[in-house]
Amino acid sequence: MKHCCALLFALLIASWTPLAMAEPGIPALAIADNDSGGQTWTVSIQILLLMTALTLLPSLVLAATSFTRIVIVLAILRQAIGMPQTPPNQVLIGIALFLSFFIMSPVLTEVYDRGVEPYMAGAIELEEAAAAAQEPLREFMTGQVRETDLAMFAGLAGDDGYDSPADIPMTVLLPSFLTSELKTAFQIGFMTFIPFLIIDLVVSSVLMSMGMMMLSPMLISLPFKIMLFVLVDGWGLIIGTLAASFAV
């Protein structure tokens, strides 16, 4: 519950500055008189911003956490084994989600300690809490982003460079981080694909040498790939490698 609260606070508040700068105390609904003598209900801008931020929450989880790298590597692994539907998508997303919570746990704890807990205790204002909660998330993304990707998006934004990581705007850091995650995921996926590709090549060569042209190599290689993956404790290796790849 603590980490869920920290994640929501970091993604909805720290990454959305209009919410942090909104003036408190404005009611959610207001009554206004119209020209015909009737009354209309109006919704305050804070509620509209919050509803918009909630719709963007899945995108923020994809863009600002370790979820993207994990789910792409797992999808490539499933394709490399030769079982496009096993494990099913729900299982892969569940693994990626809870592994992301494990990897992001220190970051979320720091977000909670710096921003959520002081704000709920009334020690700091919302804007100050949002700025404090943003820093651990920024440090995590800065530690994973490539300098080339950061320089590319900084150039597209018209900036020459930044003196420190704190000067990087979130509008530049988020796409840079996501691009770097895609590159890293495909690199890990490529290295994962090689052993299974070798098995397919060996099986295909053996079948061709035996003149068994009509027999699908995938049908023969699939049990060998599953056996190899189980013998080397493949799930432990993949998940352990993914978790260790986020160490700064």
PDB file of C-alpha atoms in Angstrom:
ATOM      1  CA  MET A   1       0.000   0.000   0.000  1.00  0.00           C
ATOM      2  CA  LYS A   2       2.875   2.316   0.813  1.00  0.00           C
ATOM      3  CA  HIS A   3       4.538   1.739  -2.562  1.00  0.00           C
ATOM      4  CA  CYS A   4       1.250   2.066  -4.458  1.00  0.00           C
ATOM      5  CA  CYS A   5       0.625   5.415  -2.790  1.00  0.00           C
ATOM      6  CA  ALA A   6       4.155   6.553  -3.606  1.00  0.00           C
ATOM      7  CA  LEU A   7       3.824   5.489  -7.249  1.00  0.00           C
ATOM      8  CA  LEU A   8       0.528   7.292  -7.711  1.00  0.00           C
ATOM      9  CA  PHE A   9       1.883  10.402  -6.024  1.00  0.00           C
ATOM     10  CA  ALA A  10       5.068  10.416  -8.083  1.00  0.00           C
ATOM     11  CA  LEU A  11       3.386   9.838 -11.425  1.00  0.00           C
ATOM     12  CA  LEU A  12       0.249  11.909 -10.963  1.00  0.00           C
ATOM     13  CA  ILE A  13       1.716  14.788  -8.973  1.00  0.00           C
ATOM     14  CA  ALA A  14       5.448  14.993  -9.654  1.00  0.00           C
ATOM     15  CA  SER A  15       5.081  14.495 -13.380  1.00  0.00           C
ATOM     16  CA  TRP A  16       2.113  16.835 -13.732  1.00  0.00           C
ATOM     17  CA  THR A  17       3.100  20.321 -12.648  1.00  0.00           C
ATOM     18  CA  PRO A  18      -0.334  21.964 -13.156  1.00  0.00           C
ATOM     19  CA  LEU A  19      -1.736  19.773 -10.403  1.00  0.00           C
ATOM     20  CA  ALA A  20       1.041  20.811  -8.072  1.00  0.00           C
ATOM     21  CA  MET A  21       0.530  24.505  -8.845  1.00  0.00           C
ATOM     22  CA  ALA A  22      -3.263  24.468  -8.572  1.00  0.00           C
ATOM     23  CA  GLU A  23      -4.692  26.688  -5.899  1.00  0.00           C
ATOM     24  CA  PRO A  24      -6.266  24.645  -3.075  1.00  0.00           C
ATOM     25  CA  GLY A  25      -9.677  25.292  -1.643  1.00  0.00           C
ATOM     26  CA  ILE A  26     -11.658  25.602  -4.902  1.00  0.00           C
ATOM     27  CA  PRO A  27     -14.812  23.446  -4.778  1.00  0.00           C
ATOM     28  CA  ALA A  28     -15.205  20.574  -7.207  1.00  0.00           C
ATOM     29  CA  LEU A  29     -18.627  21.782  -8.415  1.00  0.00           C
ATOM     30  CA  ALA A  30     -19.955  25.318  -8.731  1.00  0.00           C
ATOM     31  CA  ILE A  31     -23.312  26.817  -9.713  1.00  0.00           C
ATOM     32  CA  ALA A  32     -23.405  29.613 -12.288  1.00  0.00           C
ATOM     33  CA  ASP A  33     -26.385  31.654 -13.499  1.00  0.00           C
ATOM     34  CA  ASN A  34     -26.972  31.745 -17.252  1.00  0.00           C
ATOM     35  CA  ASP A  35     -28.620  34.409 -19.416  1.00  0.00           C
ATOM     36  CA  SER A  36     -32.009  32.654 -19.473  1.00  0.00           C
ATOM     37  CA  GLY A  37     -32.351  32.862 -15.710  1.00  0.00           C
ATOM     38  CA  GLY A  38     -31.470  29.222 -15.071  1.00  0.00           C
ATOM     39  CA  GLN A  39     -28.491  27.684 -13.381  1.00  0.00           C
ATOM     40  CA  THR A  40     -25.709  25.460 -14.698  1.00  0.00           C
ATOM     41  CA  TRP A  41     -23.174  23.251 -12.958  1.00  0.00           C
ATOM     42  CA  THR A  42     -19.481  23.759 -13.672  1.00  0.00           C
ATOM     43  CA  VAL A  43     -16.550  21.528 -12.794  1.00  0.00           C
ATOM     44  CA  SER A  44     -13.354  23.046 -11.408  1.00  0.00           C
ATOM     45  CA  ILE A  45     -10.135  22.835 -13.408  1.00  0.00           C
ATOM     46  CA  GLN A  46      -8.462  20.712 -10.705  1.00  0.00           C
ATOM     47  CA  ILE A  47     -10.952  17.878 -11.217  1.00  0.00           C
ATOM     48  CA  LEU A  48     -10.449  18.004 -14.979  1.00  0.00           C
ATOM     49  CA  LEU A  49      -6.669  17.880 -14.565  1.00  0.00           C
ATOM     50  CA  LEU A  50      -6.915  14.958 -12.138  1.00  0.00           C
ATOM     51  CA  MET A  51      -9.200  12.992 -14.467  1.00  0.00           C
ATOM     52  CA  THR A  52      -6.809  13.642 -17.356  1.00  0.00           C
ATOM     53  CA  ALA A  53      -3.842  12.532 -15.266  1.00  0.00           C
ATOM     54  CA  LEU A  54      -5.627   9.295 -14.333  1.00  0.00           C
ATOM     55  CA  THR A  55      -6.134   8.478 -18.014  1.00  0.00           C
ATOM     56  CA  LEU A  56      -2.400   9.013 -18.577  1.00  0.00           C
ATOM     57  CA  LEU A  57      -1.372   6.810 -15.641  1.00  0.00           C
ATOM     58  CA  PRO A  58      -0.795   3.610 -17.717  1.00  0.00           C
ATOM     59  CA  SER A  59       1.368   5.567 -20.154  1.00  0.00           C
ATOM     60  CA  LEU A  60       3.363   7.060 -17.290  1.00  0.00           C
ATOM     61  CA  VAL A  61       3.918   3.606 -15.788  1.00  0.00           C
ATOM     62  CA  LEU A  62       5.274   2.447 -19.147  1.00  0.00           C
ATOM     63  CA  ALA A  63       7.427   5.509 -19.698  1.00  0.00           C
ATOM     64  CA  ALA A  64       8.899   6.185 -16.254  1.00  0.00           C
ATOM     65  CA  THR A  65       9.533   2.741 -14.740  1.00  0.00           C
ATOM     66  CA  SER A  66      11.339  -0.497 -15.555  1.00  0.00           C
ATOM     67  CA  PHE A  67       8.171  -2.061 -17.015  1.00  0.00           C
ATOM     68  CA  THR A  68       9.007  -1.441 -20.690  1.00  0.00           C
ATOM     69  CA  ARG A  69      12.359  -3.218 -20.684  1.00  0.00           C
ATOM     70  CA  ILE A  70      11.029  -6.221 -18.775  1.00  0.00           C
ATOM     71  CA  VAL A  71       7.917  -6.854 -20.852  1.00  0.00           C
ATOM     72  CA  ILE A  72       9.800  -6.533 -24.170  1.00  0.00           C
ATOM     73  CA  VAL A  73      12.512  -9.005 -23.106  1.00  0.00           C
ATOM     74  CA  LEU A  74       9.899 -11.482 -21.908  1.00  0.00           C
ATOM     75  CA  ALA A  75       7.996 -11.175 -25.190  1.00  0.00           C
ATOM     76  CA  ILE A  76      11.183 -11.771 -27.202  1.00  0.00           C
ATOM     77  CA  LEU A  77      12.013 -14.769 -25.000  1.00  0.00           C
ATOM     78  CA  ARG A  78       8.593 -16.275 -25.648  1.00  0.00           C
ATOM     79  CA  GLN A  79       9.074 -15.840 -29.376  1.00  0.00           C
ATOM     80  CA  ALA A  80      12.587 -17.310 -29.255  1.00  0.00           C
ATOM     81  CA  ILE A  81      11.391 -20.470 -27.540  1.00  0.00           C
ATOM     82  CA  GLY A  82       8.806 -20.899 -30.268  1.00  0.00           C
ATOM     83  CA  MET A  83       5.614 -20.564 -28.204  1.00  0.00           C
ATOM     84  CA  PRO A  84       4.027 -17.227 -29.169  1.00  0.00           C
ATOM     85  CA  GLN A  85       1.061 -17.721 -26.838  1.00  0.00           C
ATOM     86  CA  THR A  86       2.783 -19.373 -23.867  1.00  0.00           C
ATOM     87  CA  PRO A  87       3.020 -17.887 -21.304  1.00  0.00           C
ATOM     88  CA  PRO A  88      -0.102 -15.835 -22.148  1.00  0.00           C
ATOM     89  CA  ASN A  89      -0.007 -12.057 -22.265  1.00  0.00           C
ATOM     90  CA  GLN A  90      -1.682 -11.722 -18.867  1.00  0.00           C
ATOM     91  CA  VAL A  91       1.071 -13.772 -17.232  1.00  0.00           C
ATOM     92  CA  LEU A  92       3.853 -11.775 -18.917  1.00  0.00           C
ATOM     93  CA  ILE A  93       2.272  -8.471 -17.902  1.00  0.00           C
ATOM     94  CA  GLY A  94       1.831  -9.736 -14.349  1.00  0.00           C
ATOM     95  CA  ILE A  95       5.485 -10.809 -14.155  1.00  0.00           C
ATOM     96  CA  ALA A  96       6.641  -7.492 -15.610  1.00  0.00           C
ATOM     97  CA  LEU A  97       4.411  -5.488 -13.277  1.00  0.00           C
ATOM     98  CA  PHE A  98       5.439  -7.154 -10.033  1.00  0.00           C
ATOM     99  CA  LEU A  99       9.092  -7.335 -11.049  1.00  0.00           C
ATOM    100  CA  SER A 100       8.878  -3.615 -11.777  1.00  0.00           C
ATOM    101  CA  PHE A 101       7.527  -3.045  -8.267  1.00  0.00           C
ATOM    102  CA  PHE A 102      10.476  -5.021  -6.906  1.00  0.00           C
ATOM    103  CA  ILE A 103      13.017  -3.026  -8.923  1.00  0.00           C
ATOM    104  CA  MET A 104      11.334   0.321  -8.249  1.00  0.00           C
ATOM    105  CA  SER A 105      10.873  -0.416  -4.539  1.00  0.00           C
ATOM    106  CA  PRO A 106      13.846   1.711  -3.337  1.00  0.00           C
ATOM    107  CA  VAL A 107      12.752   4.573  -5.584  1.00  0.00           C
ATOM    108  CA  LEU A 108       9.142   4.402  -4.402  1.00  0.00           C
ATOM    109  CA  THR A 109      10.250   4.240  -0.765  1.00  0.00           C
ATOM    110  CA  GLU A 110      12.308   7.379  -1.265  1.00  0.00           C
ATOM    111  CA  VAL A 111       9.390   9.087  -3.013  1.00  0.00           C
ATOM    112  CA  TYR A 112       7.166   8.249  -0.070  1.00  0.00           C
ATOM    113  CA  ASP A 113       9.681   9.420   2.527  1.00  0.00           C
ATOM    114  CA  ARG A 114      10.509  12.672   0.727  1.00  0.00           C
ATOM    115  CA  GLY A 115       7.157  13.745  -0.640  1.00  0.00           C
ATOM    116  CA  VAL A 116       4.098  11.730   0.373  1.00  0.00           C
ATOM    117  CA  GLU A 117       4.658  11.320   4.091  1.00  0.00           C
ATOM    118  CA  PRO A 118       5.629  14.985   4.804  1.00  0.00           C
ATOM    119  CA  TYR A 119       2.695  16.216   2.706  1.00  0.00           C
ATOM    120  CA  MET A 120       0.189  13.938   4.449  1.00  0.00           C
ATOM    121  CA  ALA A 121       1.582  15.097   7.796  1.00  0.00           C
ATOM    122  CA  GLY A 122       1.064  18.734   6.768  1.00  0.00           C
ATOM    123  CA  ALA A 123       4.763  19.593   7.037  1.00  0.00           C
ATOM    124  CA  ILE A 124       5.119  20.808   3.447  1.00  0.00           C
ATOM    125  CA  GLU A 125       2.858  22.202   0.732  1.00  0.00           C
ATOM    126  CA  LEU A 126       1.727  20.271  -2.328  1.00  0.00           C
ATOM    127  CA  GLU A 127       4.087  22.044  -4.739  1.00  0.00           C
ATOM    128  CA  GLU A 128       7.086  21.382  -2.491  1.00  0.00           C
ATOM    129  CA  ALA A 129       6.028  17.755  -2.009  1.00  0.00           C
ATOM    130  CA  ALA A 130       5.711  17.282  -5.773  1.00  0.00           C
ATOM    131  CA  ALA A 131       9.211  18.659  -6.350  1.00  0.00           C
ATOM    132  CA  ALA A 132      10.655  16.424  -3.622  1.00  0.00           C
ATOM    133  CA  ALA A 133       8.843  13.340  -4.931  1.00  0.00           C
ATOM    134  CA  GLN A 134      10.070  13.994  -8.446  1.00  0.00           C
ATOM    135  CA  GLU A 135      13.750  13.816  -7.561  1.00  0.00           C
ATOM    136  CA  PRO A 136      14.083  10.041  -6.849  1.00  0.00           C
ATOM    137  CA  LEU A 137      12.231   9.235 -10.066  1.00  0.00           C
ATOM    138  CA  ARG A 138      14.447  11.661 -11.975  1.00  0.00           C
ATOM    139  CA  GLU A 139      17.589  10.089 -10.492  1.00  0.00           C
ATOM    140  CA  PHE A 140      16.413   6.611 -11.527  1.00  0.00           C
ATOM    141  CA  MET A 141      15.700   7.645 -15.109  1.00  0.00           C
ATOM    142  CA  THR A 142      18.929   9.646 -15.384  1.00  0.00           C
ATOM    143  CA  GLY A 143      20.920   6.599 -14.295  1.00  0.00           C
ATOM    144  CA  GLN A 144      19.436   4.485 -17.106  1.00  0.00           C
ATOM    145  CA  VAL A 145      19.308   6.973 -19.984  1.00  0.00           C
ATOM    146  CA  ARG A 146      21.975   7.019 -22.688  1.00  0.00           C
ATOM    147  CA  GLU A 147      23.847  10.235 -23.330  1.00  0.00           C
ATOM    148  CA  THR A 148      23.266   9.928 -27.074  1.00  0.00           C
ATOM    149  CA  ASP A 149      19.501   9.678 -26.617  1.00  0.00           C
ATOM    150  CA  LEU A 150      19.504  12.579 -24.191  1.00  0.00           C
ATOM    151  CA  ALA A 151      21.563  14.696 -26.567  1.00  0.00           C
ATOM    152  CA  MET A 152      19.218  13.834 -29.447  1.00  0.00           C
ATOM    153  CA  PHE A 153      16.073  14.949 -27.635  1.00  0.00           C
ATOM    154  CA  ALA A 154      17.861  17.979 -26.173  1.00  0.00           C
ATOM    155  CA  GLY A 155      18.797  19.002 -29.714  1.00  0.00           C
ATOM    156  CA  LEU A 156      15.226  18.465 -30.893  1.00  0.00           C
ATOM    157  CA  ALA A 157      14.051  20.675 -28.029  1.00  0.00           C
ATOM    158  CA  GLY A 158      16.526  23.367 -29.030  1.00  0.00           C
ATOM    159  CA  ASP A 159      18.762  23.049 -25.950  1.00  0.00           C
ATOM    160  CA  ASP A 160      22.547  22.975 -26.197  1.00  0.00           C
ATOM    161  CA  GLY A 161      23.008  20.883 -23.065  1.00  0.00           C
ATOM    162  CA  TYR A 162      22.428  20.771 -19.350  1.00  0.00           C
ATOM    163  CA  ASP A 163      24.797  21.577 -16.525  1.00  0.00           C
ATOM    164  CA  SER A 164      23.382  18.946 -14.165  1.00  0.00           C
ATOM    165  CA  PRO A 165      20.741  16.193 -14.220  1.00  0.00           C
ATOM    166  CA  ALA A 166      18.444  18.454 -12.192  1.00  0.00           C
ATOM    167  CA  ASP A 167      18.314  20.887 -15.121  1.00  0.00           C
ATOM    168  CA  ILE A 168      16.909  18.284 -17.537  1.00  0.00           C
ATOM    169  CA  PRO A 169      13.182  18.939 -18.060  1.00  0.00           C
ATOM    170  CA  MET A 170      10.827  16.008 -17.776  1.00  0.00           C
ATOM    171  CA  THR A 171       9.658  16.617 -21.346  1.00  0.00           C
ATOM    172  CA  VAL A 172      13.179  15.708 -22.512  1.00  0.00           C
ATOM    173  CA  LEU A 173      14.041  13.097 -19.879  1.00  0.00           C
ATOM    174  CA  LEU A 174      10.950  10.911 -20.360  1.00  0.00           C
ATOM    175  CA  PRO A 175      11.335  10.268 -24.132  1.00  0.00           C
ATOM    176  CA  SER A 176      15.107   9.882 -23.713  1.00  0.00           C
ATOM    177  CA  PHE A 177      14.599   7.292 -20.981  1.00  0.00           C
ATOM    178  CA  LEU A 178      11.976   5.405 -23.003  1.00  0.00           C
ATOM    179  CA  THR A 179      14.200   5.305 -26.098  1.00  0.00           C
ATOM    180  CA  SER A 180      17.122   4.025 -24.053  1.00  0.00           C
ATOM    181  CA  GLU A 181      14.912   1.352 -22.507  1.00  0.00           C
ATOM    182  CA  LEU A 182      13.860   0.145 -25.954  1.00  0.00           C
ATOM    183  CA  LYS A 183      17.486  -0.144 -27.066  1.00  0.00           C
ATOM    184  CA  THR A 184      18.536  -1.999 -23.926  1.00  0.00           C
ATOM    185  CA  ALA A 185      15.550  -4.354 -24.135  1.00  0.00           C
ATOM    186  CA  PHE A 186      16.364  -5.320 -27.708  1.00  0.00           C
ATOM    187  CA  GLN A 187      20.033  -5.859 -26.840  1.00  0.00           C
ATOM    188  CA  ILE A 188      19.101  -8.235 -24.009  1.00  0.00           C
ATOM    189  CA  GLY A 189      16.510  -9.880 -26.258  1.00  0.00           C
ATOM    190  CA  PHE A 190      19.108 -10.444 -28.969  1.00  0.00           C
ATOM    191  CA  MET A 191      21.462 -12.172 -26.558  1.00  0.00           C
ATOM    192  CA  THR A 192      18.551 -14.282 -25.311  1.00  0.00           C
ATOM    193  CA  PHE A 193      17.567 -15.270 -28.847  1.00  0.00           C
ATOM    194  CA  ILE A 194      21.002 -16.650 -29.886  1.00  0.00           C
ATOM    195  CA  PRO A 195      20.995 -20.020 -28.009  1.00  0.00           C
ATOM    196  CA  PHE A 196      17.534 -20.920 -29.299  1.00  0.00           C
ATOM    197  CA  LEU A 197      18.485 -19.884 -32.824  1.00  0.00           C
ATOM    198  CA  ILE A 198      21.490 -22.219 -32.694  1.00  0.00           C
ATOM    199  CA  ILE A 199      19.236 -25.120 -31.696  1.00  0.00           C
ATOM    200  CA  ASP A 200      16.910 -24.360 -34.622  1.00  0.00           C
ATOM    201  CA  LEU A 201      19.852 -24.278 -37.045  1.00  0.00           C
ATOM    202  CA  VAL A 202      21.275 -27.572 -35.763  1.00  0.00           C
ATOM    203  CA  VAL A 203      17.929 -29.344 -35.928  1.00  0.00           C
ATOM    204  CA  SER A 204      17.217 -27.945 -39.392  1.00  0.00           C
ATOM    205  CA  SER A 205      20.637 -29.095 -40.675  1.00  0.00           C
ATOM    206  CA  VAL A 206      20.158 -32.591 -39.243  1.00  0.00           C
ATOM    207  CA  LEU A 207      16.714 -32.939 -40.837  1.00  0.00           C
ATOM    208  CA  MET A 208      18.001 -31.757 -44.202  1.00  0.00           C
ATOM    209  CA  SER A 209      20.929 -34.174 -44.081  1.00  0.00           C
ATOM    210  CA  MET A 210      18.484 -37.001 -43.365  1.00  0.00           C
ATOM    211  CA  GLY A 211      16.274 -35.969 -46.279  1.00  0.00           C
ATOM    212  CA  MET A 212      13.296 -35.195 -44.055  1.00  0.00           C
ATOM    213  CA  MET A 213      12.271 -32.057 -45.926  1.00  0.00           C
ATOM    214  CA  MET A 214       8.572 -32.267 -45.103  1.00  0.00           C
ATOM    215  CA  LEU A 215       9.044 -32.385 -41.320  1.00  0.00           C
ATOM    216  CA  SER A 216       8.940 -28.980 -39.647  1.00  0.00           C
ATOM    217  CA  PRO A 217      12.191 -28.189 -37.771  1.00  0.00           C
ATOM    218  CA  MET A 218      10.183 -26.206 -35.201  1.00  0.00           C
ATOM    219  CA  LEU A 219       8.266 -29.346 -34.230  1.00  0.00           C
ATOM    220  CA  ILE A 220      11.512 -31.142 -33.384  1.00  0.00           C
ATOM    221  CA  SER A 221      13.467 -28.238 -31.888  1.00  0.00           C
ATOM    222  CA  LEU A 222      10.729 -27.066 -29.520  1.00  0.00           C
ATOM    223  CA  PRO A 223      11.157 -29.880 -26.964  1.00  0.00           C
ATOM    224  CA  PHE A 224      14.935 -29.408 -27.005  1.00  0.00           C
ATOM    225  CA  LYS A 225      14.599 -25.671 -26.433  1.00  0.00           C
ATOM    226  CA  ILE A 226      12.193 -26.196 -23.556  1.00  0.00           C
ATOM    227  CA  MET A 227      14.504 -28.831 -22.045  1.00  0.00           C
ATOM    228  CA  LEU A 228      17.518 -26.514 -22.359  1.00  0.00           C
ATOM    229  CA  PHE A 229      15.611 -23.606 -20.832  1.00  0.00           C
ATOM    230  CA  VAL A 230      14.525 -25.716 -17.860  1.00  0.00           C
ATOM    231  CA  LEU A 231      17.950 -27.296 -17.280  1.00  0.00           C
ATOM    232  CA  VAL A 232      19.774 -23.964 -17.115  1.00  0.00           C
ATOM    233  CA  ASP A 233      17.058 -22.418 -14.899  1.00  0.00           C
ATOM    234  CA  GLY A 234      16.153 -19.992 -17.659  1.00  0.00           C
ATOM    235  CA  TRP A 235      13.475 -18.058 -15.782  1.00  0.00           C
ATOM    236  CA  GLY A 236      15.819 -17.411 -12.897  1.00  0.00           C
ATOM    237  CA  LEU A 237      18.582 -16.263 -15.248  1.00  0.00           C
ATOM    238  CA  ILE A 238      16.310 -13.968 -17.256  1.00  0.00           C
ATOM    239  CA  ILE A 239      14.583 -12.377 -14.271  1.00  0.00           C
ATOM    240  CA  GLY A 240      17.857 -12.059 -12.352  1.00  0.00           C
ATOM    241  CA  THR A 241      19.565 -10.458 -15.358  1.00  0.00           C
ATOM    242  CA  LEU A 242      16.707  -8.010 -15.832  1.00  0.00           C
ATOM    243  CA  ALA A 243      16.755  -7.011 -12.171  1.00  0.00           C
ATOM    244  CA  ALA A 244      20.545  -6.624 -12.164  1.00  0.00           C
ATOM    245  CA  SER A 245      20.501  -4.576 -15.393  1.00  0.00           C
ATOM    246  CA  PHE A 246      18.938  -1.628 -13.528  1.00  0.00           C
ATOM    247  CA  ALA A 247      21.774  -1.360 -11.020  1.00  0.00           C
ATOM    248  CA  VAL A 248      23.465   2.026 -11.425  1.00  0.00           C
TER     249      VAL A 248
END
